[in-house]
CSV table of C-alpha atoms and ligand atoms in Angstrom, one decimal:
chain,number,residue,atom,x,y,z
A,1,MET,CA,102.5,91.4,92.2
A,2,ARG,CA,100.8,90.6,95.3
A,3,ARG,CA,102.4,88.7,98.1
A,4,ALA,CA,100.5,86.0,99.4
A,5,PHE,CA,98.8,86.2,102.5
A,6,ILE,CA,98.0,83.4,104.6
A,7,ALA,CA,95.8,84.3,107.8
A,8,GLY,CA,94.7,81.8,110.8
A,9,ASN,CA,91.4,82.4,112.5
A,10,TRP,CA,91.5,80.3,115.7
A,11,LYS,CA,88.1,81.3,116.8
A,12,MET,CA,86.8,80.4,120.4
A,13,ASN,CA,89.4,77.5,120.4
A,14,LEU,CA,92.7,76.5,122.7
A,15,THR,CA,93.7,77.3,125.7
A,16,GLN,CA,96.7,79.2,127.3
A,17,SER,CA,98.9,76.1,127.1
A,18,THR,CA,97.8,74.8,123.7
A,19,ALA,CA,97.8,78.3,122.1
A,20,THR,CA,101.5,78.7,123.0
A,21,GLU,CA,102.4,75.2,121.8
A,22,LEU,CA,101.0,75.9,118.4
A,23,THR,CA,102.3,79.6,118.3
A,24,ASN,CA,105.8,78.0,119.1
A,25,GLY,CA,105.4,75.0,116.7
A,26,LEU,CA,104.7,77.6,113.8
A,27,VAL,CA,107.6,80.2,114.7
A,28,ALA,CA,110.0,76.7,114.6
A,29,LYS,CA,109.0,76.0,111.2
A,30,LEU,CA,108.2,79.1,109.2
A,31,ASP,CA,111.2,79.8,107.0
A,32,ASP,CA,112.5,83.3,107.7
A,33,ASN,CA,113.0,83.6,104.1
A,34,THR,CA,109.2,82.9,103.4
A,35,SER,CA,107.9,85.1,100.6
A,36,VAL,CA,104.3,84.6,102.1
A,37,ASP,CA,102.8,86.9,104.9
A,38,VAL,CA,101.4,85.1,108.0
A,39,ALA,CA,99.2,86.0,110.5
A,40,ILE,CA,97.4,84.2,113.7
A,41,CYS,CA,94.4,85.4,115.3
A,42,PRO,CA,93.9,84.0,118.6
A,43,SER,CA,91.0,84.7,121.3
A,44,PHE,CA,91.7,88.0,122.7
A,45,GLY,CA,92.8,86.3,126.0
A,46,PHE,CA,95.4,84.6,124.6
A,47,LEU,CA,96.9,87.9,122.5
A,48,SER,CA,99.4,89.0,125.0
A,49,GLY,CA,100.6,85.5,125.5
A,50,VAL,CA,101.1,84.6,121.6
A,51,ALA,CA,102.5,88.3,121.1
A,52,ALA,CA,105.5,87.4,123.4
A,53,GLU,CA,105.9,83.9,121.5
A,54,LEU,CA,106.0,86.0,118.3
A,55,ALA,CA,108.2,88.6,118.9
A,56,SER,CA,111.2,87.6,117.0
A,57,SER,CA,109.5,85.7,114.5
A,58,HIS,CA,107.9,86.9,110.7
A,59,ILE,CA,104.3,85.8,112.0
A,60,SER,CA,102.2,88.6,112.5
A,61,LEU,CA,99.3,89.1,115.3
A,62,GLY,CA,95.6,89.6,114.5
A,63,ALA,CA,92.6,90.1,116.7
A,64,GLN,CA,89.0,88.4,115.7
A,65,ASN,CA,86.9,91.4,116.5
A,66,LEU,CA,87.0,95.1,117.9
A,67,TYR,CA,84.8,97.4,119.3
A,68,PRO,CA,84.4,100.8,117.8
A,69,ALA,CA,84.6,103.2,120.4
A,70,GLU,CA,86.9,105.3,122.7
A,71,ALA,CA,87.6,103.8,126.1
A,72,GLY,CA,84.3,103.7,128.3
A,73,ALA,CA,81.5,101.8,129.6
A,74,TYR,CA,81.5,99.0,127.1
A,75,THR,CA,81.7,95.8,129.5
A,76,GLY,CA,83.2,93.0,127.9
A,77,GLU,CA,84.9,94.8,124.7
A,78,LEU,CA,88.3,95.6,123.5
A,79,ASN,CA,89.0,98.6,121.4
A,80,ALA,CA,91.3,99.2,118.5
A,81,GLU,CA,93.9,101.2,120.6
A,82,MET,CA,93.9,98.2,123.1
A,83,LEU,CA,94.5,95.5,120.3
A,84,LEU,CA,97.6,97.8,119.0
A,85,ASP,CA,98.5,97.7,122.6
A,86,LEU,CA,98.5,94.0,122.7
A,87,GLY,CA,100.6,93.8,119.3
A,88,CYS,CA,98.1,93.2,117.0
A,89,GLU,CA,98.9,94.2,113.2
A,90,TYR,CA,95.5,92.9,111.8
A,91,VAL,CA,91.7,92.6,113.0
A,92,ILE,CA,89.2,90.1,111.2
A,93,LEU,CA,85.8,92.1,110.9
A,94,GLY,CA,82.7,90.8,109.3
A,95,HIS,CA,83.3,87.2,109.8
A,96,SER,CA,80.2,85.2,109.0
A,97,GLU,CA,79.8,84.2,112.1
A,98,ARG,CA,79.4,87.3,113.6
A,99,ARG,CA,77.4,88.6,110.8
A,100,HIS,CA,75.0,85.1,111.2
A,101,LEU,CA,75.0,83.8,114.7
A,102,PRO,CA,71.7,85.0,115.7
A,103,ASP,CA,72.6,86.4,119.4
A,104,ILE,CA,75.5,88.4,117.4
A,105,ALA,CA,73.9,89.4,113.9
A,106,GLU,CA,76.5,92.1,113.1
A,107,SER,CA,75.1,94.5,110.5
A,108,ASN,CA,77.1,96.2,107.6
A,109,GLY,CA,76.6,99.3,109.3
A,110,PHE,CA,78.3,98.3,112.6
A,111,ILE,CA,80.9,96.4,110.6
A,112,ASN,CA,81.7,99.8,108.6
A,113,LEU,CA,81.9,101.7,112.2
A,114,LYS,CA,84.6,98.8,113.2
A,115,MET,CA,86.2,99.4,109.9
A,116,LYS,CA,86.7,103.0,110.3
A,117,SER,CA,88.1,102.3,114.0
A,118,ALA,CA,90.6,99.9,113.0
A,119,ILE,CA,91.9,102.1,110.1
A,120,ALA,CA,92.0,105.2,112.3
A,121,ALA,CA,94.1,103.5,114.9
A,122,GLY,CA,96.3,101.7,112.6
A,123,LEU,CA,95.0,98.4,112.0
A,124,LYS,CA,94.5,96.5,109.2
A,125,PRO,CA,91.5,95.1,108.8
A,126,ILE,CA,90.6,91.5,107.1
A,127,LEU,CA,87.0,92.6,106.0
A,128,CYS,CA,84.9,89.1,105.3
A,129,VAL,CA,82.3,88.9,102.6
A,130,GLY,CA,80.4,86.0,101.4
A,131,GLU,CA,76.8,84.6,100.6
A,132,LEU,CA,74.9,82.0,102.2
A,133,LEU,CA,73.9,78.6,100.1
A,134,ASP,CA,70.1,79.8,99.7
A,135,GLU,CA,71.8,83.0,98.2
A,136,ARG,CA,74.2,81.1,96.0
A,137,GLU,CA,71.3,79.1,94.8
A,138,ALA,CA,69.1,81.9,94.4
A,139,GLY,CA,72.1,83.1,92.1
A,140,GLN,CA,72.5,86.2,94.4
A,141,THR,CA,76.0,85.8,95.3
A,142,THR,CA,77.1,88.7,93.4
A,143,ALA,CA,74.8,90.8,94.7
A,144,VAL,CA,75.0,89.9,98.2
A,145,VAL,CA,78.8,90.3,98.2
A,146,GLU,CA,78.7,93.6,96.4
A,147,GLU,CA,76.1,94.9,99.0
A,148,GLN,CA,78.4,93.6,101.9
A,149,LEU,CA,81.3,95.6,100.2
A,150,ALA,CA,79.5,98.9,99.5
A,151,ASN,CA,78.2,99.0,103.1
A,152,SER,CA,81.1,97.9,105.2
A,153,LEU,CA,83.5,100.2,103.3
A,154,ALA,CA,81.2,103.2,103.2
A,155,ASP,CA,83.0,106.4,103.2
A,156,ILE,CA,86.3,104.6,103.4
A,157,THR,CA,88.8,106.6,101.1
A,158,THR,CA,91.1,105.6,98.2
A,159,GLU,CA,94.0,106.1,100.6
A,160,GLN,CA,92.7,104.2,103.8
A,161,VAL,CA,91.7,101.0,101.7
A,162,ASP,CA,95.3,100.5,101.2
A,163,VAL,CA,95.4,98.9,104.5
A,164,VAL,CA,92.5,96.3,104.0
A,165,THR,CA,92.4,92.8,102.8
A,166,ILE,CA,89.2,91.3,101.8
A,167,ALA,CA,88.3,87.6,102.3
A,168,TYR,CA,85.9,85.9,100.3
A,169,GLU,CA,84.3,83.5,102.5
A,170,PRO,CA,81.2,81.8,101.2
A,171,VAL,CA,79.3,80.8,104.4
A,172,TRP,CA,78.3,77.4,103.3
A,173,ALA,CA,82.1,76.8,102.9
A,174,ILE,CA,83.1,77.6,106.4
A,175,GLY,CA,83.7,74.7,108.6
A,176,THR,CA,81.7,72.4,106.5
A,177,GLY,CA,84.4,70.6,104.7
A,178,LYS,CA,82.5,71.7,101.3
A,179,VAL,CA,85.2,74.0,99.7
A,180,ALA,CA,84.2,76.2,96.7
A,181,THR,CA,85.5,75.0,93.5
A,182,PRO,CA,88.7,76.8,92.4
A,183,ASP,CA,86.5,78.3,89.7
A,184,GLN,CA,83.8,79.3,91.9
A,185,ALA,CA,86.2,80.9,94.3
A,186,GLU,CA,87.9,82.7,91.2
A,187,ALA,CA,84.9,83.9,89.8
A,188,ALA,CA,83.8,85.7,93.0
A,189,HIS,CA,87.5,86.9,93.7
A,190,ALA,CA,87.2,88.5,90.0
A,191,ASN,CA,84.1,90.2,90.8
A,192,ILE,CA,85.4,91.7,94.2
A,193,ARG,CA,88.5,93.2,92.0
A,194,GLU,CA,86.4,94.5,89.5
A,195,TRP,CA,84.0,96.1,92.2
A,196,LEU,CA,87.2,97.5,93.7
A,197,ARG,CA,88.3,98.8,90.5
A,198,ILE,CA,84.8,100.9,90.0
A,199,ARG,CA,84.3,102.0,93.7
A,200,PHE,CA,88.0,103.0,94.2
A,201,ASN,CA,90.8,102.7,91.3
A,202,ASP,CA,92.9,100.5,89.2
A,203,LEU,CA,95.6,100.7,91.8
A,204,VAL,CA,93.2,99.5,94.6
A,205,ALA,CA,92.1,96.7,92.3
A,206,ASP,CA,95.3,95.3,91.3
A,207,THR,CA,96.9,95.6,94.7
A,208,THR,CA,94.1,94.8,97.2
A,209,ARG,CA,94.9,91.3,98.3
A,210,ILE,CA,91.5,89.0,98.2
A,211,GLN,CA,91.8,85.9,100.5
A,212,TYR,CA,89.9,82.7,100.0
A,213,GLY,CA,88.3,81.2,103.3
A,214,GLY,CA,86.2,77.9,103.7
A,215,SER,CA,87.4,74.5,104.6
A,216,VAL,CA,91.2,75.3,103.1
A,217,LYS,CA,93.3,72.6,104.0
A,218,PRO,CA,96.8,71.3,102.8
A,219,GLU,CA,95.1,69.1,100.0
A,220,ASN,CA,93.0,71.8,98.5
A,221,ALA,CA,95.1,74.9,98.8
A,222,ARG,CA,97.6,74.8,95.9
A,223,GLU,CA,94.8,74.6,93.3
A,224,LEU,CA,92.9,77.2,95.1
A,225,LEU,CA,95.6,79.5,95.7
A,226,SER,CA,97.1,79.3,92.0
A,227,GLN,CA,94.0,81.1,90.6
A,228,PRO,CA,94.8,84.5,89.3
A,229,ASN,CA,92.7,86.4,91.9
A,230,ILE,CA,93.2,84.6,94.8
A,231,ASP,CA,96.0,86.1,97.1
A,232,GLY,CA,96.1,83.8,100.0
A,233,ALA,CA,93.6,82.2,102.7
A,234,LEU,CA,91.5,82.9,105.7
A,235,VAL,CA,92.0,79.4,107.4
A,236,GLY,CA,89.8,78.4,110.4
A,237,GLY,CA,90.0,74.7,111.4
A,238,ALA,CA,93.4,73.8,109.7
A,239,ALA,CA,95.1,76.7,111.1
A,240,LEU,CA,94.8,74.7,114.6
A,241,SER,CA,97.4,72.4,113.8
A,242,VAL,CA,101.0,73.1,112.9
A,243,ASP,CA,101.4,70.9,110.4
A,244,SER,CA,98.3,71.5,108.3
A,245,PHE,CA,98.8,75.3,108.7
A,246,MET,CA,102.4,75.0,107.7
A,247,GLY,CA,101.3,73.1,104.6
A,248,ILE,CA,98.9,75.7,103.5
A,249,ILE,CA,101.6,78.2,103.8
A,250,GLU,CA,103.9,75.9,101.7
A,251,ASN,CA,101.7,75.5,98.9
A,252,ALA,CA,100.9,79.5,98.7
B,1,PEP,C1,87.2,80.8,109.0
B,1,PEP,O1,86.9,80.4,110.2
B,1,PEP,O2,87.2,82.1,108.4
B,1,PEP,C2,87.2,79.7,108.1
B,1,PEP,C3,87.3,79.9,106.9
B,1,PEP,O3,87.1,78.6,108.7
B,1,PEP,P1,87.0,77.1,107.8
B,1,PEP,O4,88.5,77.0,107.3
B,1,PEP,O5,87.4,75.9,109.3
B,1,PEP,O6,86.2,76.8,107.2
């Protein structure tokens, strides 16, 4: 049985004081006996403040990116050891905004280096994959997702993949208010699970958590999260309010 996992991606939002307010609100409302794993992923600048607020809570901390190198001449970047030192357990890698914003344009090869660096340091990556609208309309969803998985997970061993969560995030559904139907999402998740079975083994396929991401809200969470292969959600906009994020957690 896979435990549900809900992660909030705050993206480049909030201020130090609103980040603290949101964190405190979540800590106060999350039931200590929850059966759901919960993580929040603030901007780099808010990590240490949020980590302090989370100290005695059941909410984990995640980052939104890392740079795959030892300390050195990489102005503006943070590496996996720094994120661990700041209290992170998770790191989001391969988010569609980092893959598709033209000035960022991360490749699968670079994401693969980040995956290896995160795993080697002891961070748990949330690897995002998903197709553009054109690709879905051209019937390429499975091929695109499988290529992202194959290249982002290149050389990762069966033992190492144990700490990886996959987030299926159709790009056309992120921040647009357009949600994949439960059937569309379930079909993509089932394919990802079968891909994991072939690339790794049955245990990896049956235990890896696959989150859905793309305009998840309290109102659509229950139906999405009740699909057999959807084990949680990566939440953007709705993670910026205590009520909506808690509403999703309560539906998980
Ligand atoms: C995301 O940021 O990964 C995301 C899914 O955003 P939203 O929930 O706003 O679509």
